[in-house]
């Protein structure tokens, strides 16, 4: 029951009607009998500053931040945690003593979705397709966990090169067009292959990712950040060839669980959050 004492968190985005986070977090609060509620907060880009001030004014304890506000919200916050500095984006806000602190739980959420499946990272070679916000979070997480080498392939080599410059010099990170030979060679060497593009989402066109499956090591772990559908054509193909496959549901739950822990100080009930999520996919 919501009372005058209930603590409020929400999700800032535009639009947010599609977000599964309210179901996932409200189920987690209920499971632990915490007096919190989580609400969708549709905010147009032009009103983002007012919305952040409003969260403080209305005594919110925090919020999640989603598209298109993850980067543009940063100047409105009082402090940026190192997790958000490295990824260049904020997906979680904690409001403490009237100050808004921006965090990013996507990078660690992705890593935990792998370690939960006993995938080790140290010394591995990773190939990533896509160079957007999600790829940046994934690379940030990987370079903090001892990955040996990362190759970014995109449909646009210039964007791949620009992406590489976002990370500290000395990081073993290369960008290329995914039709180049460098990409084909990388595919043949990689231990972990990750789709960070929207190709394969239910609503997207039927485009295929540029993988020559004959060349992929059978031991390679194949990941897709997409969680709807749970088995994209890319993952289905990998699974049919015997690869371990991991979809984006684990990352979504883990990033949410880490945000939940920042707001409440309690260990998040991950299995309940995943069950709730699966019901809506
Ligand atoms: P984004 O910032 O828009 O980046 C998308 C990337 O994919 C860009 O490199 C883009 O290339 C490329 N791309 C898009 N459409 C393409 C196409 N038709 N052909 C080739 N390349 C294409 O998006 P994002 O935030 O990184 O999200 C990427 C995916 O990850 C989405 O499906 C999203 O739902 C998913 N995601 C999942 C989680 C999770 O918790 N599981 C979290 C975040 C994101 P251009 O620059 O050339 O357009």
PDB file of C-alpha atoms and ligand atoms in Angstrom:
ATOM      1  CA  UNK A   1       0.000   0.000   0.000  1.00  0.00           C
ATOM      2  CA  UNK A   2       1.311   3.467  -0.891  1.00  0.00           C
ATOM      3  CA  UNK A   3       1.264   5.852   2.068  1.00  0.00           C
ATOM      4  CA  UNK A   4       2.834   9.219   2.934  1.00  0.00           C
ATOM      5  CA  UNK A   5       5.937   7.310   4.057  1.00  0.00           C
ATOM      6  CA  UNK A   6       6.462   5.371   0.827  1.00  0.00           C
ATOM      7  CA  UNK A   7       9.789   6.106  -0.859  1.00  0.00           C
ATOM      8  CA  UNK A   8       9.555   6.812  -4.580  1.00  0.00           C
ATOM      9  CA  UNK A   9      11.877   5.992  -7.460  1.00  0.00           C
ATOM     10  CA  UNK A  10      11.107   6.081 -11.158  1.00  0.00           C
ATOM     11  CA  UNK A  11      12.410   5.895 -14.687  1.00  0.00           C
ATOM     12  CA  UNK A  12      13.094   9.032 -16.732  1.00  0.00           C
ATOM     13  CA  UNK A  13      12.825   8.468 -20.469  1.00  0.00           C
ATOM     14  CA  UNK A  14      10.971   9.545 -23.601  1.00  0.00           C
ATOM     15  CA  UNK A  15       8.956   7.519 -24.205  1.00  0.00           C
ATOM     16  CA  UNK A  16       8.887   5.088 -21.270  1.00  0.00           C
ATOM     17  CA  UNK A  17       5.635   3.244 -21.925  1.00  0.00           C
ATOM     18  CA  UNK A  18       7.522   0.171 -23.165  1.00  0.00           C
ATOM     19  CA  UNK A  19       9.816  -0.090 -20.115  1.00  0.00           C
ATOM     20  CA  UNK A  20       9.707  -3.311 -18.108  1.00  0.00           C
ATOM     21  CA  UNK A  21      11.615  -1.744 -15.196  1.00  0.00           C
ATOM     22  CA  UNK A  22       8.482  -0.724 -13.212  1.00  0.00           C
ATOM     23  CA  UNK A  23       7.278  -4.368 -13.162  1.00  0.00           C
ATOM     24  CA  UNK A  24      10.703  -5.680 -12.251  1.00  0.00           C
ATOM     25  CA  UNK A  25      11.400  -3.203  -9.436  1.00  0.00           C
ATOM     26  CA  UNK A  26       7.911  -3.172  -7.923  1.00  0.00           C
ATOM     27  CA  UNK A  27       8.047  -6.996  -7.783  1.00  0.00           C
ATOM     28  CA  UNK A  28      11.416  -6.750  -6.006  1.00  0.00           C
ATOM     29  CA  UNK A  29      10.163  -4.168  -3.474  1.00  0.00           C
ATOM     30  CA  UNK A  30       7.091  -6.329  -2.761  1.00  0.00           C
ATOM     31  CA  UNK A  31       9.189  -9.491  -2.348  1.00  0.00           C
ATOM     32  CA  UNK A  32      11.368  -7.834   0.321  1.00  0.00           C
ATOM     33  CA  UNK A  33       8.393  -5.945   1.836  1.00  0.00           C
ATOM     34  CA  UNK A  34      10.160  -2.635   1.278  1.00  0.00           C
ATOM     35  CA  UNK A  35       8.020   0.513   1.409  1.00  0.00           C
ATOM     36  CA  UNK A  36       9.112   1.769  -2.033  1.00  0.00           C
ATOM     37  CA  UNK A  37       7.304   2.348  -5.292  1.00  0.00           C
ATOM     38  CA  UNK A  38       8.672   2.695  -8.847  1.00  0.00           C
ATOM     39  CA  UNK A  39       6.892   4.846 -11.418  1.00  0.00           C
ATOM     40  CA  UNK A  40       7.349   5.602 -15.132  1.00  0.00           C
ATOM     41  CA  UNK A  41       8.328   9.259 -15.666  1.00  0.00           C
ATOM     42  CA  UNK A  42       7.935  10.310 -19.322  1.00  0.00           C
ATOM     43  CA  UNK A  43      10.022  13.479 -19.743  1.00  0.00           C
ATOM     44  CA  UNK A  44      10.472  15.336 -23.016  1.00  0.00           C
ATOM     45  CA  UNK A  45      14.115  16.218 -23.745  1.00  0.00           C
ATOM     46  CA  UNK A  46      13.471  19.970 -23.391  1.00  0.00           C
ATOM     47  CA  UNK A  47      12.230  19.486 -19.823  1.00  0.00           C
ATOM     48  CA  UNK A  48      14.990  17.271 -18.467  1.00  0.00           C
ATOM     49  CA  UNK A  49      16.555  19.910 -16.176  1.00  0.00           C
ATOM     50  CA  UNK A  50      13.165  20.731 -14.665  1.00  0.00           C
ATOM     51  CA  UNK A  51      12.494  17.026 -14.178  1.00  0.00           C
ATOM     52  CA  UNK A  52      15.742  16.514 -12.219  1.00  0.00           C
ATOM     53  CA  UNK A  53      14.911  19.535 -10.032  1.00  0.00           C
ATOM     54  CA  UNK A  54      11.419  18.086  -9.612  1.00  0.00           C
ATOM     55  CA  UNK A  55      12.748  14.738  -8.392  1.00  0.00           C
ATOM     56  CA  UNK A  56      14.696  16.538  -5.666  1.00  0.00           C
ATOM     57  CA  UNK A  57      11.759  18.800  -4.804  1.00  0.00           C
ATOM     58  CA  UNK A  58       9.389  15.852  -4.494  1.00  0.00           C
ATOM     59  CA  UNK A  59      11.697  13.812  -2.287  1.00  0.00           C
ATOM     60  CA  UNK A  60      12.432  10.969  -4.728  1.00  0.00           C
ATOM     61  CA  UNK A  61      15.230   8.709  -3.455  1.00  0.00           C
ATOM     62  CA  UNK A  62      16.481   7.955  -6.951  1.00  0.00           C
ATOM     63  CA  UNK A  63      15.664   7.080 -10.531  1.00  0.00           C
ATOM     64  CA  UNK A  64      16.720   5.114 -13.555  1.00  0.00           C
ATOM     65  CA  UNK A  65      17.522   7.007 -16.727  1.00  0.00           C
ATOM     66  CA  UNK A  66      16.890   5.629 -20.199  1.00  0.00           C
ATOM     67  CA  UNK A  67      16.890   6.694 -23.865  1.00  0.00           C
ATOM     68  CA  UNK A  68      17.270   9.532 -24.849  1.00  0.00           C
ATOM     69  CA  UNK A  69      18.496  11.046 -21.554  1.00  0.00           C
ATOM     70  CA  UNK A  70      21.465   8.884 -20.494  1.00  0.00           C
ATOM     71  CA  UNK A  71      24.100  11.377 -21.655  1.00  0.00           C
ATOM     72  CA  UNK A  72      22.196  14.679 -21.664  1.00  0.00           C
ATOM     73  CA  UNK A  73      21.229  14.303 -18.002  1.00  0.00           C
ATOM     74  CA  UNK A  74      24.845  14.510 -16.828  1.00  0.00           C
ATOM     75  CA  UNK A  75      25.151  18.337 -16.591  1.00  0.00           C
ATOM     76  CA  UNK A  76      22.042  18.478 -14.384  1.00  0.00           C
ATOM     77  CA  UNK A  77      23.504  16.195 -11.704  1.00  0.00           C
ATOM     78  CA  UNK A  78      25.539  17.266  -8.667  1.00  0.00           C
ATOM     79  CA  UNK A  79      28.077  14.453  -8.874  1.00  0.00           C
ATOM     80  CA  UNK A  80      29.102  11.786 -11.389  1.00  0.00           C
ATOM     81  CA  UNK A  81      30.342   8.487  -9.980  1.00  0.00           C
ATOM     82  CA  UNK A  82      33.421   6.931 -11.707  1.00  0.00           C
ATOM     83  CA  UNK A  83      31.155   4.163 -13.093  1.00  0.00           C
ATOM     84  CA  UNK A  84      29.317   6.793 -15.152  1.00  0.00           C
ATOM     85  CA  UNK A  85      32.468   8.749 -16.043  1.00  0.00           C
ATOM     86  CA  UNK A  86      33.983   5.699 -17.726  1.00  0.00           C
ATOM     87  CA  UNK A  87      30.845   4.829 -19.689  1.00  0.00           C
ATOM     88  CA  UNK A  88      30.052   8.492 -20.461  1.00  0.00           C
ATOM     89  CA  UNK A  89      26.412   7.932 -19.494  1.00  0.00           C
ATOM     90  CA  UNK A  90      24.166   7.720 -16.443  1.00  0.00           C
ATOM     91  CA  UNK A  91      21.489   5.044 -16.063  1.00  0.00           C
ATOM     92  CA  UNK A  92      20.892   5.395 -12.305  1.00  0.00           C
ATOM     93  CA  UNK A  93      20.522   8.385 -10.002  1.00  0.00           C
ATOM     94  CA  UNK A  94      20.701   8.283  -6.223  1.00  0.00           C
ATOM     95  CA  UNK A  95      19.322  11.343  -4.397  1.00  0.00           C
ATOM     96  CA  UNK A  96      20.949  11.761  -1.011  1.00  0.00           C
ATOM     97  CA  UNK A  97      20.801  14.880   1.210  1.00  0.00           C
ATOM     98  CA  UNK A  98      19.337  16.862  -1.696  1.00  0.00           C
ATOM     99  CA  UNK A  99      22.193  15.914  -4.052  1.00  0.00           C
ATOM    100  CA  UNK A 100      21.738  13.922  -7.258  1.00  0.00           C
ATOM    101  CA  UNK A 101      24.545  11.435  -7.892  1.00  0.00           C
ATOM    102  CA  UNK A 102      24.766   9.753 -11.308  1.00  0.00           C
ATOM    103  CA  UNK A 103      25.915   6.136 -11.618  1.00  0.00           C
ATOM    104  CA  UNK A 104      26.106   3.628 -14.432  1.00  0.00           C
ATOM    105  CA  UNK A 105      25.185   0.031 -13.619  1.00  0.00           C
ATOM    106  CA  UNK A 106      25.029  -1.222 -17.247  1.00  0.00           C
ATOM    107  CA  UNK A 107      28.743  -2.089 -17.475  1.00  0.00           C
ATOM    108  CA  UNK A 108      28.833  -4.072 -14.250  1.00  0.00           C
ATOM    109  CA  UNK A 109      25.392  -5.500 -15.049  1.00  0.00           C
ATOM    110  CA  UNK A 110      26.710  -6.922 -18.322  1.00  0.00           C
ATOM    111  CA  UNK A 111      29.770  -8.409 -16.595  1.00  0.00           C
ATOM    112  CA  UNK A 112      27.623 -10.000 -13.880  1.00  0.00           C
ATOM    113  CA  UNK A 113      25.338 -11.513 -16.531  1.00  0.00           C
ATOM    114  CA  UNK A 114      28.422 -13.377 -17.828  1.00  0.00           C
ATOM    115  CA  UNK A 115      29.962 -14.313 -14.490  1.00  0.00           C
ATOM    116  CA  UNK A 116      26.565 -15.645 -13.359  1.00  0.00           C
ATOM    117  CA  UNK A 117      26.996 -18.211 -16.163  1.00  0.00           C
ATOM    118  CA  UNK A 118      30.593 -18.978 -15.089  1.00  0.00           C
ATOM    119  CA  UNK A 119      32.111 -17.227 -18.115  1.00  0.00           C
ATOM    120  CA  UNK A 120      35.638 -16.049 -17.313  1.00  0.00           C
ATOM    121  CA  UNK A 121      37.021 -12.895 -18.913  1.00  0.00           C
ATOM    122  CA  UNK A 122      40.690 -12.583 -18.067  1.00  0.00           C
ATOM    123  CA  UNK A 123      42.952 -12.899 -21.121  1.00  0.00           C
ATOM    124  CA  UNK A 124      40.055 -13.385 -23.560  1.00  0.00           C
ATOM    125  CA  UNK A 125      39.571 -11.855 -27.019  1.00  0.00           C
ATOM    126  CA  UNK A 126      36.178 -10.262 -27.630  1.00  0.00           C
ATOM    127  CA  UNK A 127      34.450  -9.143 -30.823  1.00  0.00           C
ATOM    128  CA  UNK A 128      31.634  -6.607 -30.512  1.00  0.00           C
ATOM    129  CA  UNK A 129      29.216  -5.550 -33.227  1.00  0.00           C
ATOM    130  CA  UNK A 130      27.886  -2.008 -32.820  1.00  0.00           C
ATOM    131  CA  UNK A 131      29.394   1.162 -31.374  1.00  0.00           C
ATOM    132  CA  UNK A 132      26.529   2.855 -29.559  1.00  0.00           C
ATOM    133  CA  UNK A 133      25.775   3.459 -25.878  1.00  0.00           C
ATOM    134  CA  UNK A 134      25.356  -0.204 -24.983  1.00  0.00           C
ATOM    135  CA  UNK A 135      28.669  -1.126 -26.652  1.00  0.00           C
ATOM    136  CA  UNK A 136      30.383   1.604 -24.634  1.00  0.00           C
ATOM    137  CA  UNK A 137      29.035   0.147 -21.385  1.00  0.00           C
ATOM    138  CA  UNK A 138      30.086  -3.370 -22.431  1.00  0.00           C
ATOM    139  CA  UNK A 139      33.627  -2.260 -23.350  1.00  0.00           C
ATOM    140  CA  UNK A 140      33.948  -0.299 -20.073  1.00  0.00           C
ATOM    141  CA  UNK A 141      33.013  -3.408 -18.132  1.00  0.00           C
ATOM    142  CA  UNK A 142      35.329  -5.664 -20.125  1.00  0.00           C
ATOM    143  CA  UNK A 143      38.422  -3.470 -19.794  1.00  0.00           C
ATOM    144  CA  UNK A 144      37.925  -3.364 -16.030  1.00  0.00           C
ATOM    145  CA  UNK A 145      37.919  -7.164 -15.927  1.00  0.00           C
ATOM    146  CA  UNK A 146      41.182  -8.088 -17.611  1.00  0.00           C
ATOM    147  CA  UNK A 147      40.052  -8.659 -21.187  1.00  0.00           C
ATOM    148  CA  UNK A 148      43.071  -9.068 -23.461  1.00  0.00           C
ATOM    149  CA  UNK A 149      41.786  -7.690 -26.756  1.00  0.00           C
ATOM    150  CA  UNK A 150      38.573  -6.123 -28.093  1.00  0.00           C
ATOM    151  CA  UNK A 151      37.637  -5.606 -31.760  1.00  0.00           C
ATOM    152  CA  UNK A 152      34.664  -3.383 -32.606  1.00  0.00           C
ATOM    153  CA  UNK A 153      32.955  -3.976 -35.945  1.00  0.00           C
ATOM    154  CA  UNK A 154      30.300  -1.657 -37.346  1.00  0.00           C
ATOM    155  CA  UNK A 155      28.651  -0.871 -40.648  1.00  0.00           C
ATOM    156  CA  UNK A 156      30.534   2.443 -40.563  1.00  0.00           C
ATOM    157  CA  UNK A 157      34.327   2.325 -40.035  1.00  0.00           C
ATOM    158  CA  UNK A 158      34.510   6.016 -39.082  1.00  0.00           C
ATOM    159  CA  UNK A 159      32.133   5.479 -36.167  1.00  0.00           C
ATOM    160  CA  UNK A 160      34.141   2.458 -35.055  1.00  0.00           C
ATOM    161  CA  UNK A 161      37.364   4.540 -35.065  1.00  0.00           C
ATOM    162  CA  UNK A 162      35.683   7.392 -33.155  1.00  0.00           C
ATOM    163  CA  UNK A 163      34.410   4.892 -30.609  1.00  0.00           C
ATOM    164  CA  UNK A 164      37.942   3.642 -29.919  1.00  0.00           C
ATOM    165  CA  UNK A 165      39.066   7.178 -28.987  1.00  0.00           C
ATOM    166  CA  UNK A 166      36.542   7.259 -26.116  1.00  0.00           C
ATOM    167  CA  UNK A 167      38.714   4.847 -24.113  1.00  0.00           C
ATOM    168  CA  UNK A 168      42.062   5.368 -22.408  1.00  0.00           C
ATOM    169  CA  UNK A 169      45.127   5.175 -24.664  1.00  0.00           C
ATOM    170  CA  UNK A 170      46.812   1.815 -24.270  1.00  0.00           C
ATOM    171  CA  UNK A 171      43.554  -0.138 -24.212  1.00  0.00           C
ATOM    172  CA  UNK A 172      43.868  -3.057 -26.635  1.00  0.00           C
ATOM    173  CA  UNK A 173      40.858  -1.950 -28.662  1.00  0.00           C
ATOM    174  CA  UNK A 174      40.516  -1.761 -32.449  1.00  0.00           C
ATOM    175  CA  UNK A 175      37.645  -0.534 -34.596  1.00  0.00           C
ATOM    176  CA  UNK A 176      36.835  -1.514 -38.188  1.00  0.00           C
ATOM    177  CA  UNK A 177      34.156  -1.925 -40.796  1.00  0.00           C
ATOM    178  CA  UNK A 178      32.584  -5.313 -40.267  1.00  0.00           C
ATOM    179  CA  UNK A 179      33.138  -6.154 -43.940  1.00  0.00           C
ATOM    180  CA  UNK A 180      36.931  -5.752 -43.545  1.00  0.00           C
ATOM    181  CA  UNK A 181      39.423  -8.582 -43.372  1.00  0.00           C
ATOM    182  CA  UNK A 182      40.448  -7.461 -39.878  1.00  0.00           C
ATOM    183  CA  UNK A 183      36.935  -8.236 -38.705  1.00  0.00           C
ATOM    184  CA  UNK A 184      36.879 -11.652 -40.400  1.00  0.00           C
ATOM    185  CA  UNK A 185      40.234 -12.486 -38.744  1.00  0.00           C
ATOM    186  CA  UNK A 186      38.965 -11.300 -35.369  1.00  0.00           C
ATOM    187  CA  UNK A 187      35.860 -13.484 -35.702  1.00  0.00           C
ATOM    188  CA  UNK A 188      38.104 -16.497 -36.177  1.00  0.00           C
ATOM    189  CA  UNK A 189      40.104 -15.704 -33.008  1.00  0.00           C
ATOM    190  CA  UNK A 190      37.429 -14.551 -30.618  1.00  0.00           C
ATOM    191  CA  UNK A 191      36.411 -16.226 -27.370  1.00  0.00           C
ATOM    192  CA  UNK A 192      33.322 -14.053 -26.869  1.00  0.00           C
ATOM    193  CA  UNK A 193      31.162 -12.585 -29.653  1.00  0.00           C
ATOM    194  CA  UNK A 194      28.642  -9.889 -28.704  1.00  0.00           C
ATOM    195  CA  UNK A 195      25.838  -8.203 -30.647  1.00  0.00           C
ATOM    196  CA  UNK A 196      25.378  -4.615 -29.404  1.00  0.00           C
ATOM    197  CA  UNK A 197      23.200  -3.525 -32.349  1.00  0.00           C
ATOM    198  CA  UNK A 198      19.380  -3.664 -32.441  1.00  0.00           C
ATOM    199  CA  UNK A 199      19.560  -6.168 -35.337  1.00  0.00           C
ATOM    200  CA  UNK A 200      17.269  -9.035 -34.346  1.00  0.00           C
ATOM    201  CA  UNK A 201      14.826  -7.080 -32.196  1.00  0.00           C
ATOM    202  CA  UNK A 202      11.211  -8.051 -32.813  1.00  0.00           C
ATOM    203  CA  UNK A 203      10.447  -4.771 -34.512  1.00  0.00           C
ATOM    204  CA  UNK A 204      13.588  -4.473 -36.632  1.00  0.00           C
ATOM    205  CA  UNK A 205      13.879  -5.478 -40.270  1.00  0.00           C
ATOM    206  CA  UNK A 206      15.197  -8.929 -41.100  1.00  0.00           C
ATOM    207  CA  UNK A 207      18.862  -7.965 -41.502  1.00  0.00           C
ATOM    208  CA  UNK A 208      21.587 -10.520 -40.823  1.00  0.00           C
ATOM    209  CA  UNK A 209      24.738  -9.822 -38.847  1.00  0.00           C
ATOM    210  CA  UNK A 210      27.903 -10.330 -40.943  1.00  0.00           C
ATOM    211  CA  UNK A 211      29.228 -13.523 -39.366  1.00  0.00           C
ATOM    212  CA  UNK A 212      30.877 -16.358 -41.230  1.00  0.00           C
ATOM    213  CA  UNK A 213      29.907 -19.031 -38.724  1.00  0.00           C
ATOM    214  CA  UNK A 214      32.245 -21.611 -40.261  1.00  0.00           C
ATOM    215  CA  UNK A 215      35.162 -19.577 -38.888  1.00  0.00           C
ATOM    216  CA  UNK A 216      33.893 -19.070 -35.327  1.00  0.00           C
ATOM    217  CA  UNK A 217      35.574 -21.318 -32.752  1.00  0.00           C
ATOM    218  CA  UNK A 218      33.050 -23.802 -31.357  1.00  0.00           C
ATOM    219  CA  UNK A 219      34.125 -22.797 -27.848  1.00  0.00           C
ATOM    220  CA  UNK A 220      33.195 -19.139 -28.415  1.00  0.00           C
ATOM    221  CA  UNK A 221      30.456 -17.770 -26.141  1.00  0.00           C
ATOM    222  CA  UNK A 222      27.850 -15.832 -28.143  1.00  0.00           C
ATOM    223  CA  UNK A 223      25.936 -12.949 -26.519  1.00  0.00           C
ATOM    224  CA  UNK A 224      23.170 -10.640 -27.654  1.00  0.00           C
ATOM    225  CA  UNK A 225      22.152  -7.617 -25.584  1.00  0.00           C
ATOM    226  CA  UNK A 226      18.630  -7.959 -26.966  1.00  0.00           C
ATOM    227  CA  UNK A 227      16.204  -9.674 -24.577  1.00  0.00           C
ATOM    228  CA  UNK A 228      13.067  -9.466 -26.696  1.00  0.00           C
ATOM    229  CA  UNK A 229      12.874 -11.887 -28.430  1.00  0.00           C
ATOM    230  CA  UNK A 230      14.825 -14.045 -25.945  1.00  0.00           C
ATOM    231  CA  UNK A 231      16.379 -15.970 -28.852  1.00  0.00           C
ATOM    232  CA  UNK A 232      17.268 -13.640 -31.728  1.00  0.00           C
ATOM    233  CA  UNK A 233      18.062 -15.184 -35.133  1.00  0.00           C
ATOM    234  CA  UNK A 234      21.756 -14.536 -34.284  1.00  0.00           C
ATOM    235  CA  UNK A 235      21.545 -16.472 -30.993  1.00  0.00           C
ATOM    236  CA  UNK A 236      19.378 -19.196 -32.533  1.00  0.00           C
ATOM    237  CA  UNK A 237      22.003 -19.767 -35.209  1.00  0.00           C
ATOM    238  CA  UNK A 238      24.800 -19.858 -32.621  1.00  0.00           C
ATOM    239  CA  UNK A 239      22.827 -22.276 -30.466  1.00  0.00           C
ATOM    240  CA  UNK A 240      22.197 -24.582 -33.422  1.00  0.00           C
ATOM    241  CA  UNK A 241      25.992 -24.759 -33.882  1.00  0.00           C
ATOM    242  CA  UNK A 242      26.510 -25.719 -30.249  1.00  0.00           C
ATOM    243  CA  UNK A 243      27.721 -22.392 -28.814  1.00  0.00           C
ATOM    244  CA  UNK A 244      26.871 -21.267 -25.296  1.00  0.00           C
ATOM    245  CA  UNK A 245      24.440 -18.370 -25.843  1.00  0.00           C
ATOM    246  CA  UNK A 246      23.492 -15.531 -23.489  1.00  0.00           C
ATOM    247  CA  UNK A 247      20.749 -12.991 -24.176  1.00  0.00           C
ATOM    248  CA  UNK A 248      20.236  -9.502 -22.707  1.00  0.00           C
ATOM    249  CA  UNK A 249      17.772 -10.486 -19.973  1.00  0.00           C
ATOM    250  CA  UNK A 250      20.577 -11.191 -17.499  1.00  0.00           C
ATOM    251  CA  UNK A 251      22.122  -7.757 -18.125  1.00  0.00           C
ATOM    252  CA  UNK A 252      18.755  -6.041 -17.715  1.00  0.00           C
ATOM    253  CA  UNK A 253      18.158  -7.800 -14.397  1.00  0.00           C
ATOM    254  CA  UNK A 254      21.715  -7.236 -13.139  1.00  0.00           C
ATOM    255  CA  UNK A 255      21.782  -3.505 -13.987  1.00  0.00           C
ATOM    256  CA  UNK A 256      18.403  -3.181 -12.271  1.00  0.00           C
ATOM    257  CA  UNK A 257      19.560  -5.201  -9.269  1.00  0.00           C
ATOM    258  CA  UNK A 258      22.618  -2.965  -8.836  1.00  0.00           C
ATOM    259  CA  UNK A 259      20.405   0.155  -9.002  1.00  0.00           C
ATOM    260  CA  UNK A 260      18.008  -1.407  -6.487  1.00  0.00           C
ATOM    261  CA  UNK A 261      20.935  -2.038  -4.138  1.00  0.00           C
ATOM    262  CA  UNK A 262      22.125   1.577  -4.462  1.00  0.00           C
ATOM    263  CA  UNK A 263      18.660   2.893  -3.525  1.00  0.00           C
ATOM    264  CA  UNK A 264      17.737   0.457  -0.768  1.00  0.00           C
ATOM    265  CA  UNK A 265      21.006  -0.963   0.623  1.00  0.00           C
ATOM    266  CA  UNK A 266      19.391  -4.431   0.399  1.00  0.00           C
ATOM    267  CA  UNK A 267      20.499  -7.378  -1.732  1.00  0.00           C
ATOM    268  CA  UNK A 268      18.189  -7.444  -4.759  1.00  0.00           C
ATOM    269  CA  UNK A 269      16.017 -10.557  -5.289  1.00  0.00           C
ATOM    270  CA  UNK A 270      17.411 -11.296  -8.755  1.00  0.00           C
ATOM    271  CA  UNK A 271      15.435 -14.466  -9.485  1.00  0.00           C
ATOM    272  CA  UNK A 272      12.149 -12.707  -8.700  1.00  0.00           C
ATOM    273  CA  UNK A 273      13.146  -9.808 -10.956  1.00  0.00           C
ATOM    274  CA  UNK A 274      14.012 -12.212 -13.790  1.00  0.00           C
ATOM    275  CA  UNK A 275      10.746 -14.172 -13.376  1.00  0.00           C
ATOM    276  CA  UNK A 276       8.756 -10.939 -13.566  1.00  0.00           C
ATOM    277  CA  UNK A 277      10.665  -9.810 -16.629  1.00  0.00           C
ATOM    278  CA  UNK A 278      10.185 -13.101 -18.463  1.00  0.00           C
ATOM    279  CA  UNK A 279       6.405 -12.876 -17.943  1.00  0.00           C
ATOM    280  CA  UNK A 280       6.338  -9.641 -19.929  1.00  0.00           C
ATOM    281  CA  UNK A 281       8.641 -10.633 -22.797  1.00  0.00           C
TER     282      UNK A 281
HETATM  283  P1  LIG B   1      22.537   2.887 -30.032  1.00  0.00           P
HETATM  284  O1  LIG B   1      23.288   3.770 -29.112  1.00  0.00           O
HETATM  285  O2  LIG B   1      21.505   3.465 -30.937  1.00  0.00           O
HETATM  286  O3  LIG B   1      23.648   2.088 -30.925  1.00  0.00           O
HETATM  287  C1  LIG B   1      23.251   1.122 -31.856  1.00  0.00           C
HETATM  288  C2  LIG B   1      24.451   0.602 -32.656  1.00  0.00           C
HETATM  289  O4  LIG B   1      23.958  -0.368 -33.592  1.00  0.00           O
HETATM  290  C3  LIG B   1      25.182   1.668 -33.478  1.00  0.00           C
HETATM  291  O5  LIG B   1      26.522   1.295 -33.641  1.00  0.00           O
HETATM  292  C4  LIG B   1      24.437   1.575 -34.829  1.00  0.00           C
HETATM  293  O6  LIG B   1      25.209   1.978 -35.931  1.00  0.00           O
HETATM  294  C5  LIG B   1      24.213   0.093 -34.931  1.00  0.00           C
HETATM  295  N1  LIG B   1      23.071  -0.214 -35.771  1.00  0.00           N
HETATM  296  C6  LIG B   1      21.782   0.149 -35.563  1.00  0.00           C
HETATM  297  N2  LIG B   1      20.991  -0.326 -36.548  1.00  0.00           N
HETATM  298  C7  LIG B   1      21.818  -0.982 -37.420  1.00  0.00           C
HETATM  299  C8  LIG B   1      21.614  -1.682 -38.638  1.00  0.00           C
HETATM  300  N3  LIG B   1      20.402  -1.800 -39.175  1.00  0.00           N
HETATM  301  N4  LIG B   1      22.679  -2.211 -39.263  1.00  0.00           N
HETATM  302  C9  LIG B   1      23.910  -2.094 -38.734  1.00  0.00           C
HETATM  303  N5  LIG B   1      24.188  -1.447 -37.560  1.00  0.00           N
HETATM  304  C10 LIG B   1      23.132  -0.898 -36.913  1.00  0.00           C
HETATM  305  O7  LIG B   1      21.777   1.732 -29.233  1.00  0.00           O
HETATM  306  P2  LIG B   1      22.244   1.077 -27.847  1.00  0.00           P
HETATM  307  O8  LIG B   1      21.660   1.828 -26.722  1.00  0.00           O
HETATM  308  O9  LIG B   1      23.696   0.869 -27.924  1.00  0.00           O
HETATM  309  O10 LIG B   1      21.454  -0.328 -27.882  1.00  0.00           O
HETATM  310  C11 LIG B   1      21.850  -1.388 -28.743  1.00  0.00           C
HETATM  311  C12 LIG B   1      21.034  -2.626 -28.433  1.00  0.00           C
HETATM  312  O11 LIG B   1      21.324  -3.088 -27.108  1.00  0.00           O
HETATM  313  C13 LIG B   1      19.522  -2.406 -28.487  1.00  0.00           C
HETATM  314  O12 LIG B   1      18.929  -3.528 -29.068  1.00  0.00           O
HETATM  315  C14 LIG B   1      19.133  -2.301 -27.027  1.00  0.00           C
HETATM  316  O13 LIG B   1      17.801  -2.731 -26.801  1.00  0.00           O
HETATM  317  C15 LIG B   1      20.116  -3.262 -26.389  1.00  0.00           C
HETATM  318  N6  LIG B   1      20.375  -2.948 -24.974  1.00  0.00           N
HETATM  319  C16 LIG B   1      20.124  -3.916 -24.041  1.00  0.00           C
HETATM  320  C17 LIG B   1      20.386  -3.662 -22.715  1.00  0.00           C
HETATM  321  C18 LIG B   1      20.121  -4.722 -21.676  1.00  0.00           C
HETATM  322  O14 LIG B   1      20.049  -4.415 -20.475  1.00  0.00           O
HETATM  323  N7  LIG B   1      19.991  -5.969 -22.076  1.00  0.00           N
HETATM  324  C19 LIG B   1      20.904  -2.417 -22.317  1.00  0.00           C
HETATM  325  C20 LIG B   1      21.153  -1.449 -23.300  1.00  0.00           C
HETATM  326  C21 LIG B   1      20.870  -1.729 -24.640  1.00  0.00           C
HETATM  327  P3  LIG B   1      25.053   3.463 -36.571  1.00  0.00           P
HETATM  328  O15 LIG B   1      25.767   4.374 -35.623  1.00  0.00           O
HETATM  329  O16 LIG B   1      25.690   3.330 -37.884  1.00  0.00           O
HETATM  330  O17 LIG B   1      23.586   3.748 -36.627  1.00  0.00           O
END
